[in-house]
Amino acid sequence: MSRHQEKYREISRKIWEFAELGMMEYQSAELLERILEEEGFAVETNLAGIPTAFCGRYGEGKPVVAILGEFDALEGLSQTAGTVKKEKRQNGKNGHGCGHNLLGTGSLAAAIALKDYMKEKQMQGTLVYYGCPGEEKGCGKVHMVQAGCFQESDAVLTWHPSDHNGIEGKSSLADLNFLFQFQGKAAHAASSPHLGRNALHAVELLNVGCNFMREHMIPEARIHYAITDAGGSAPNIVQETAAVLYEVRAPEMKTAMELRERICRAAKGAALMTDTEVQVSWEEGYSEYLPNDVLNRVGYKNLLCLGGPVFTKEEEKFAEAIRKTYAHEGKETLRKDIEVYQGIGGCMPVSTDVGDVSRIAPVMQLYTVCCAQGTPGHSWQMVSQSGSSIGKTGMFLAAGVLAMTGADLLENPELVKEAKEEHSRMTRPYICPLGENGEKAGEGRHL
Ligand SMILES: [Zn+2]
């Protein structure tokens, strides 16, 4: 891989510059597809009917090892690369505040290195690179799972840029997003208030109800909301419409769905109290992540074998400077250590659509240092670092670990068998977080 490093630096730089939002990553997807094709992968596009979802397949037969790549950016995070102060980039509105330019490219480098190895050793088995759009917005992998992607996979490998080096043994929170739209009646607020029905009041009552509900839910669950339509800015007109977007999280999808039902009942109550109408539409959802101990141990062995990343003095200096721009804890700025893998247990207070893939096939999730310790996620500091050489150092380490882990799995089918046995023992029946009652995402139904 080392002789191709320049090429991958360039790909990651380009995707960083494209900084395309979820489900609209046209240039990034095209670039990755083209490289896969040049490298002899059979490329399939438009997976799940999403123009930027694709896969590149190499080899034949079992086992099937998949590697996931992401490449979407975040809205409004325009920032110059490799700088230590907040500074908008010219001609750029968005930014890679989660480092997905590194994620997509590192996974591509891993897939190509593994393909070269398979070719050289004339190995049996199939390797699939999945280009997964819309991780930040759009829950691309959930749609891909629904369309049957990943079904053929015996093992799935992925990684994410981070401030530490390690293998994920924790689960994540299942997450559901749904929008309530209230419809009232406009009226002059002073001269004919009796004719009006206030939709904003309904939103307020719903929020008050849910804030009381917090006392009666499990402590690991989370409820967040944002008022997306306050019904205008004139207080002297009764607000005819109002909308609030809810997000609930819980360690299991079943619990998240129960909470959603309780919130729906509260919304119905708020509509009754205000004599308004309410519609709910499912927007997004992510299942909880199921870690796989067998795959994790293979990945951990390879991470230990390659060792922590090595940074230059300039990179250390740059990281020190950027670290001064946010509140932080911990001693080391750029961590070189590898966190001891503790086995499976616990739950991360975050959500990811890798969770949905993990319900279908065993997944190994790796982290490598691509930023200074404590860098806030989705921040200008992360955009700056994901465009810097620090990010690329972490990216190459990740690519190495994924490629070596893929090779181990292809060479030792019994490991794959064990990982699959563990998966079928541990997994719960998959509940798709979208389209309950036959609804499509974004399609409203009356409560
Ligand atoms: Zn991310």
Coordinates of C-alpha atoms and ligand atoms in Angstrom, one line a residue:
M1 CA 0.0 0.0 0.0
S2 CA 2.9 2.4 0.8
R3 CA 3.8 2.9 -2.8
H4 CA 0.3 4.1 -3.5
Q5 CA 0.1 6.5 -0.5
E6 CA 0.3 9.6 -2.7
K7 CA -2.7 8.4 -4.7
Y8 CA -4.9 7.9 -1.6
R9 CA -3.8 11.2 -0.1
E10 CA -5.1 12.8 -3.3
I11 CA -8.4 10.9 -3.2
S12 CA -9.0 11.9 0.4
R13 CA -8.1 15.5 -0.4
K14 CA -10.5 15.6 -3.3
I15 CA -13.4 14.1 -1.3
W16 CA -12.6 16.6 1.5
E17 CA -12.9 19.4 -1.1
F18 CA -16.1 18.1 -2.7
A19 CA -17.6 18.1 0.9
E20 CA -20.9 16.8 -0.5
L21 CA -23.9 16.3 1.8
G22 CA -25.6 13.0 2.5
M23 CA -27.3 11.3 -0.4
M24 CA -25.9 13.9 -2.8
E25 CA -22.2 12.7 -2.8
Y26 CA -22.2 12.5 -6.6
Q27 CA -18.6 13.5 -7.3
S28 CA -17.2 11.5 -4.3
A29 CA -19.1 8.4 -5.3
E30 CA -18.0 8.7 -8.9
L31 CA -14.4 9.1 -8.0
L32 CA -14.4 6.0 -5.8
E33 CA -16.3 4.0 -8.4
R34 CA -13.8 4.9 -11.1
I35 CA -10.8 3.9 -9.0
L36 CA -12.5 0.5 -8.1
E37 CA -13.2 -0.1 -11.8
E38 CA -9.6 0.7 -12.7
E39 CA -8.5 -1.8 -10.1
G40 CA -10.6 -4.5 -11.6
F41 CA -13.6 -4.5 -9.3
A42 CA -17.0 -5.2 -10.8
V43 CA -18.9 -2.0 -9.9
E44 CA -22.6 -1.9 -9.4
T45 CA -24.3 1.5 -8.9
N46 CA -27.6 2.9 -7.8
L47 CA -28.0 0.3 -4.9
A48 CA -31.3 0.6 -3.1
G49 CA -32.3 3.1 -5.8
I50 CA -29.9 5.7 -4.3
P51 CA -27.7 7.2 -7.0
T52 CA -24.6 7.5 -4.7
A53 CA -24.8 4.0 -3.2
F54 CA -22.6 1.5 -4.9
C55 CA -20.4 -1.6 -4.5
G56 CA -17.3 -3.0 -6.1
R57 CA -16.9 -6.7 -6.1
Y58 CA -13.8 -8.8 -6.6
G59 CA -13.2 -12.6 -6.5
E60 CA -15.6 -15.5 -6.3
G61 CA -17.3 -17.8 -3.8
K62 CA -17.2 -17.9 -0.1
P63 CA -16.4 -16.4 2.3
V64 CA -17.7 -12.9 1.4
V65 CA -15.8 -10.2 3.2
A66 CA -17.3 -6.7 2.9
I67 CA -15.6 -3.3 3.7
L68 CA -17.7 -0.2 4.3
G69 CA -16.8 3.2 3.0
E70 CA -18.6 6.6 3.8
F71 CA -18.0 9.9 2.2
D72 CA -20.6 12.5 3.2
A73 CA -19.9 15.9 4.8
L74 CA -21.8 18.2 7.2
E75 CA -23.8 21.2 6.3
G76 CA -22.4 24.7 7.1
L77 CA -19.0 23.4 8.3
S78 CA -16.8 25.2 5.8
Q79 CA -13.3 25.4 7.1
T80 CA -9.7 25.6 5.7
A81 CA -7.6 22.5 6.1
G82 CA -4.6 22.3 8.5
T83 CA -5.4 25.6 10.2
V84 CA -5.7 26.4 13.9
K85 CA -8.4 29.0 13.8
K86 CA -12.0 29.1 12.6
E87 CA -11.7 30.2 9.0
K88 CA -14.2 29.6 6.2
R89 CA -12.8 27.9 3.0
Q90 CA -13.3 29.8 -0.2
N91 CA -16.1 28.3 -2.4
G92 CA -17.1 25.8 0.2
K93 CA -20.3 25.7 2.3
N94 CA -19.9 22.3 3.9
G95 CA -17.1 20.4 5.6
H96 CA -15.9 17.0 6.6
G97 CA -16.5 17.4 10.3
C98 CA -16.7 13.6 10.9
G99 CA -13.7 12.7 8.7
H100 CA -15.7 10.7 6.2
N101 CA -13.3 11.7 3.4
L102 CA -10.7 9.6 5.3
L103 CA -13.2 6.8 6.0
G104 CA -14.2 6.3 2.4
T105 CA -10.6 6.5 1.2
G106 CA -9.0 4.4 3.9
S107 CA -11.6 1.7 3.3
L108 CA -10.8 1.9 -0.5
A109 CA -7.1 1.6 0.2
A110 CA -7.8 -1.5 2.3
A111 CA -10.0 -3.1 -0.4
I112 CA -7.4 -2.5 -3.1
A113 CA -4.5 -3.8 -0.9
L114 CA -6.6 -6.9 0.0
K115 CA -7.5 -7.5 -3.7
D116 CA -3.8 -7.3 -4.7
Y117 CA -3.1 -9.9 -2.0
M118 CA -5.9 -12.2 -3.1
K119 CA -4.7 -12.0 -6.6
E120 CA -1.1 -12.7 -5.7
K121 CA -2.1 -15.7 -3.5
Q122 CA -4.9 -16.8 -5.9
M123 CA -7.2 -16.9 -3.0
Q124 CA -10.8 -18.2 -2.9
G125 CA -13.5 -15.8 -1.7
T126 CA -15.2 -12.5 -2.5
L127 CA -14.3 -9.0 -1.5
V128 CA -17.0 -6.3 -1.6
Y129 CA -16.4 -2.6 -1.1
Y130 CA -19.7 -0.9 -0.2
G131 CA -20.0 2.8 -0.9
C132 CA -22.5 3.9 1.7
P133 CA -24.0 7.4 1.3
G134 CA -25.8 9.5 3.8
E135 CA -24.4 8.5 7.2
E136 CA -24.9 11.9 8.6
K137 CA -28.3 12.4 7.1
G138 CA -30.4 10.0 5.2
C139 CA -29.4 6.7 7.0
G140 CA -28.1 5.3 3.8
K141 CA -27.2 1.9 5.2
V142 CA -30.7 1.4 6.5
H143 CA -32.1 1.8 3.0
M144 CA -29.4 -0.5 1.7
V145 CA -30.2 -3.1 4.3
Q146 CA -33.9 -2.9 3.3
A147 CA -32.9 -3.5 -0.3
G148 CA -31.0 -6.6 0.6
C149 CA -27.4 -5.3 0.5
F150 CA -25.0 -7.0 2.9
Q151 CA -27.1 -10.2 2.9
E152 CA -24.4 -12.2 1.1
S153 CA -21.7 -10.8 3.5
D154 CA -20.1 -13.3 5.9
A155 CA -18.1 -10.6 7.7
V156 CA -18.1 -6.8 7.5
L157 CA -15.2 -4.6 8.3
T158 CA -15.3 -0.9 9.0
W159 CA -13.6 1.9 10.8
H160 CA -14.0 5.5 11.9
P161 CA -11.6 8.4 12.4
S162 CA -11.2 9.1 16.1
D163 CA -9.0 10.5 18.8
H164 CA -8.1 7.1 20.1
N165 CA -6.9 3.8 18.6
G166 CA -9.0 0.7 19.4
I167 CA -11.6 -1.8 18.5
E168 CA -15.3 -1.2 19.4
G169 CA -16.7 -3.7 21.9
K170 CA -19.7 -1.6 22.9
S171 CA -23.2 -1.5 21.5
S172 CA -24.7 1.9 20.4
L173 CA -28.2 3.4 20.9
A174 CA -31.0 2.7 18.6
D175 CA -32.4 6.0 17.3
L176 CA -35.7 7.1 15.7
N177 CA -36.4 10.5 14.2
F178 CA -40.0 11.6 13.6
L179 CA -41.7 14.9 12.8
F180 CA -45.0 16.2 14.2
Q181 CA -46.9 18.7 12.1
F182 CA -49.7 20.5 13.8
Q183 CA -52.4 22.3 11.9
G184 CA -54.5 25.0 13.6
K185 CA -56.5 28.0 12.4
A186 CA -55.1 31.5 11.9
A187 CA -56.8 34.4 13.4
H188 CA -56.1 37.9 14.6
A189 CA -54.7 37.3 18.0
A190 CA -56.3 40.3 19.6
S191 CA -59.5 41.0 17.7
S192 CA -60.7 37.4 17.1
P193 CA -58.7 34.9 19.2
H194 CA -61.8 32.8 19.8
L195 CA -61.7 31.9 16.1
G196 CA -58.1 30.8 16.1
R197 CA -56.6 27.4 17.0
N198 CA -52.9 27.7 17.9
A199 CA -50.6 25.0 16.5
L200 CA -47.6 26.4 18.4
H201 CA -49.4 25.9 21.6
A202 CA -49.8 22.2 20.7
V203 CA -46.1 21.9 20.1
E204 CA -45.4 23.6 23.5
L205 CA -47.8 21.2 25.3
L206 CA -46.3 18.2 23.6
N207 CA -42.8 19.3 24.7
V208 CA -43.9 19.9 28.3
G209 CA -45.6 16.5 28.3
C210 CA -42.4 14.8 27.1
N211 CA -40.2 16.7 29.5
F212 CA -42.3 15.2 32.3
M213 CA -42.1 11.8 30.6
R214 CA -38.3 11.8 31.1
E215 CA -38.9 10.9 34.8
H216 CA -40.6 7.7 33.7
M217 CA -38.2 6.2 31.2
I218 CA -35.0 4.2 31.5
P219 CA -32.0 6.4 32.3
E220 CA -30.1 5.2 29.1
A221 CA -32.8 6.6 26.9
R222 CA -32.6 10.0 25.4
I223 CA -35.3 12.4 24.0
H224 CA -34.2 15.4 21.9
Y225 CA -36.4 17.8 20.0
A226 CA -36.1 20.8 17.7
I227 CA -39.0 23.1 16.7
T228 CA -38.7 23.2 12.9
D229 CA -41.7 25.5 12.3
A230 CA -42.8 28.0 14.9
G231 CA -45.7 29.2 12.8
G232 CA -44.1 32.5 11.8
S233 CA -42.6 35.4 13.6
A234 CA -45.7 37.5 14.2
P235 CA -47.0 37.2 17.8
N236 CA -50.3 39.0 16.9
I237 CA -51.4 36.2 14.5
V238 CA -52.5 32.9 15.9
Q239 CA -50.0 30.3 14.6
E240 CA -51.8 28.2 12.0
T241 CA -49.0 25.6 11.6
A242 CA -46.1 24.4 13.8
A243 CA -43.8 21.4 13.6
V244 CA -41.4 19.7 16.0
L245 CA -38.8 17.1 15.1
Y246 CA -38.3 14.4 17.8
E247 CA -35.4 12.1 18.2
V248 CA -35.5 9.2 20.7
R249 CA -32.7 6.9 21.5
A250 CA -32.6 3.7 23.6
P251 CA -30.3 0.7 24.0
E252 CA -32.8 -1.5 22.0
M253 CA -34.9 -0.6 19.0
K254 CA -37.9 -2.1 20.7
T255 CA -37.6 0.3 23.6
A256 CA -37.1 3.3 21.2
M257 CA -40.3 2.3 19.4
E258 CA -42.2 2.1 22.7
L259 CA -41.0 5.6 23.6
R260 CA -42.0 6.8 20.1
E261 CA -45.5 5.4 20.7
R262 CA -45.8 7.2 24.0
I263 CA -44.7 10.5 22.4
C264 CA -47.2 9.9 19.6
R265 CA -49.9 9.6 22.3
A266 CA -48.7 12.8 23.9
A267 CA -48.9 14.5 20.5
K268 CA -52.5 13.3 20.1
G269 CA -53.2 14.7 23.6
A270 CA -51.7 18.0 22.7
A271 CA -53.8 18.2 19.6
L272 CA -57.0 17.4 21.6
M273 CA -56.1 20.1 24.1
T274 CA -55.7 22.7 21.5
D275 CA -58.3 21.5 19.1
T276 CA -55.7 21.2 16.3
E277 CA -54.9 18.3 13.9
V278 CA -51.6 16.4 14.0
Q279 CA -49.7 14.3 11.5
V280 CA -46.6 12.2 12.2
S281 CA -44.0 11.2 9.7
W282 CA -41.1 8.8 10.2
E283 CA -37.9 10.5 9.1
E284 CA -34.8 8.5 10.0
G285 CA -33.8 5.6 12.2
Y286 CA -30.8 3.6 13.2
S287 CA -30.6 0.3 14.9
E288 CA -28.4 -0.5 17.9
Y289 CA -24.9 -1.8 17.0
L290 CA -24.1 -5.4 17.7
P291 CA -20.3 -5.9 18.2
N292 CA -18.8 -9.2 17.3
D293 CA -16.1 -10.6 19.6
V294 CA -14.6 -13.0 17.1
L295 CA -14.0 -10.4 14.5
N296 CA -12.9 -7.8 17.1
R297 CA -10.1 -10.1 18.3
V298 CA -8.8 -10.6 14.8
G299 CA -8.8 -6.8 14.2
Y300 CA -7.2 -6.2 17.6
K301 CA -4.4 -8.6 16.9
N302 CA -3.7 -6.8 13.6
L303 CA -3.9 -3.3 15.3
L304 CA -1.4 -4.4 17.9
C305 CA 0.8 -5.9 15.1
L306 CA 0.9 -2.6 13.2
G307 CA 1.2 -0.5 16.4
G308 CA 0.0 3.0 17.1
P309 CA 0.4 5.8 14.6
V310 CA 3.6 7.8 14.3
F311 CA 3.3 11.6 14.0
T312 CA 5.9 14.1 13.1
K313 CA 7.1 17.0 15.3
E314 CA 5.2 19.5 13.1
E315 CA 2.0 17.4 13.5
E316 CA 2.4 17.3 17.2
K317 CA 2.8 21.1 17.3
F318 CA -0.2 21.7 15.1
A319 CA -2.3 19.3 17.3
E320 CA -1.2 21.1 20.4
A321 CA -2.3 24.5 18.9
I322 CA -5.7 23.2 17.8
R323 CA -6.2 21.6 21.2
K324 CA -6.0 25.0 22.8
T325 CA -9.2 26.0 20.9
Y326 CA -11.5 23.6 22.9
A327 CA -12.0 22.4 26.4
H328 CA -10.1 19.1 26.9
E329 CA -9.0 16.5 29.3
G330 CA -6.2 13.9 29.2
K331 CA -2.5 14.3 28.8
E332 CA -1.4 13.2 25.4
T333 CA -2.5 15.3 22.4
L334 CA -2.0 12.8 19.7
R335 CA -2.5 9.4 21.2
K336 CA -0.1 6.7 20.1
D337 CA -1.3 4.0 22.5
I338 CA -3.8 1.3 21.6
E339 CA -6.7 0.9 24.0
V340 CA -6.8 -2.6 25.5
Y341 CA -9.7 -4.5 24.0
Q342 CA -12.0 -5.5 26.9
G343 CA -14.3 -7.8 25.1
I344 CA -18.0 -7.1 24.5
G345 CA -20.1 -5.0 26.9
G346 CA -21.5 -1.6 27.5
C347 CA -23.2 0.9 25.3
M348 CA -21.9 4.1 23.5
P349 CA -24.2 7.1 23.9
V350 CA -24.3 7.6 20.1
S351 CA -26.1 6.1 17.1
T352 CA -24.9 4.9 13.7
D353 CA -26.4 3.2 10.7
V354 CA -23.5 0.6 10.9
G355 CA -25.9 -0.7 13.6
D356 CA -28.3 -1.8 10.9
V357 CA -25.6 -3.6 9.0
S358 CA -24.6 -5.4 12.3
R359 CA -28.1 -6.9 12.5
I360 CA -27.6 -8.6 9.2
A361 CA -23.9 -9.7 9.4
P362 CA -21.0 -9.8 11.9
V363 CA -19.2 -6.4 11.9
M364 CA -15.8 -5.3 13.2
Q365 CA -15.5 -1.6 13.9
L366 CA -12.0 0.0 14.3
Y367 CA -10.9 3.5 15.4
T368 CA -7.6 5.2 14.7
V369 CA -6.3 8.5 15.7
C370 CA -7.0 11.1 13.0
C371 CA -7.2 14.1 15.4
A372 CA -6.1 15.6 18.7
Q373 CA -7.6 14.1 21.8
G374 CA -11.0 15.5 22.7
T375 CA -11.6 17.1 19.3
P376 CA -15.4 17.8 19.3
G377 CA -17.2 15.8 16.7
H378 CA -18.8 17.7 13.8
S379 CA -16.7 20.8 14.5
W380 CA -14.5 23.1 12.5
Q381 CA -11.5 21.6 14.3
M382 CA -12.4 18.2 12.9
V383 CA -12.8 19.6 9.4
S384 CA -9.3 21.2 9.7
Q385 CA -7.7 18.0 10.9
S386 CA -9.5 15.6 8.5
G387 CA -7.9 17.7 5.7
S388 CA -4.5 17.6 7.4
S389 CA -1.6 15.0 7.3
I390 CA -2.7 13.9 10.8
G391 CA -5.9 12.5 9.4
K392 CA -4.1 10.7 6.7
T393 CA -1.7 9.0 9.1
G394 CA -4.7 7.5 10.9
M395 CA -6.3 6.6 7.6
F396 CA -3.3 4.6 6.5
L397 CA -3.2 2.7 9.8
A398 CA -6.9 1.9 9.5
A399 CA -6.4 0.7 5.9
G400 CA -3.6 -1.6 7.0
V401 CA -5.6 -3.1 9.9
L402 CA -8.7 -3.7 7.7
A403 CA -6.7 -5.2 4.9
M404 CA -4.8 -7.6 7.3
T405 CA -8.1 -8.5 9.0
G406 CA -9.7 -9.3 5.7
A407 CA -6.8 -11.5 4.7
D408 CA -7.0 -13.4 8.0
L409 CA -10.7 -14.0 7.4
L410 CA -10.3 -15.2 3.8
E411 CA -7.4 -17.4 4.7
N412 CA -9.2 -18.9 7.8
P413 CA -12.8 -19.6 7.0
E414 CA -13.2 -21.2 10.4
L415 CA -12.9 -17.7 11.9
V416 CA -15.7 -16.5 9.7
K417 CA -17.8 -19.5 10.8
E418 CA -17.2 -18.7 14.4
A419 CA -18.1 -15.0 13.9
K420 CA -21.3 -16.0 12.2
E421 CA -22.2 -18.5 14.9
E422 CA -21.7 -15.8 17.5
H423 CA -23.8 -13.4 15.4
S424 CA -26.7 -15.7 15.2
R425 CA -26.5 -16.4 18.9
M426 CA -26.4 -12.7 19.9
T427 CA -28.6 -11.0 17.3
R428 CA -32.2 -10.1 18.0
P429 CA -34.8 -10.2 15.2
Y430 CA -34.2 -7.1 13.0
I431 CA -36.8 -4.4 13.3
C432 CA -36.4 -1.9 10.5
P433 CA -36.4 1.6 11.9
L434 CA -38.3 2.9 9.0
G435 CA -41.6 2.3 7.3
E436 CA -43.6 0.9 10.2
N437 CA -47.3 0.4 9.3
G438 CA -46.2 0.5 5.6
E439 CA -45.3 4.2 5.7
K440 CA -42.4 5.6 3.8
A441 CA -40.0 8.0 5.4
G442 CA -41.3 11.5 5.2
E443 CA -44.9 10.4 4.5
G444 CA -47.3 11.7 7.2
R445 CA -50.1 9.9 8.9
H446 CA -52.9 11.4 11.1
L447 CA -52.8 10.6 14.7
Ligands
ZN1 ZN -19.0 9.8 11.2

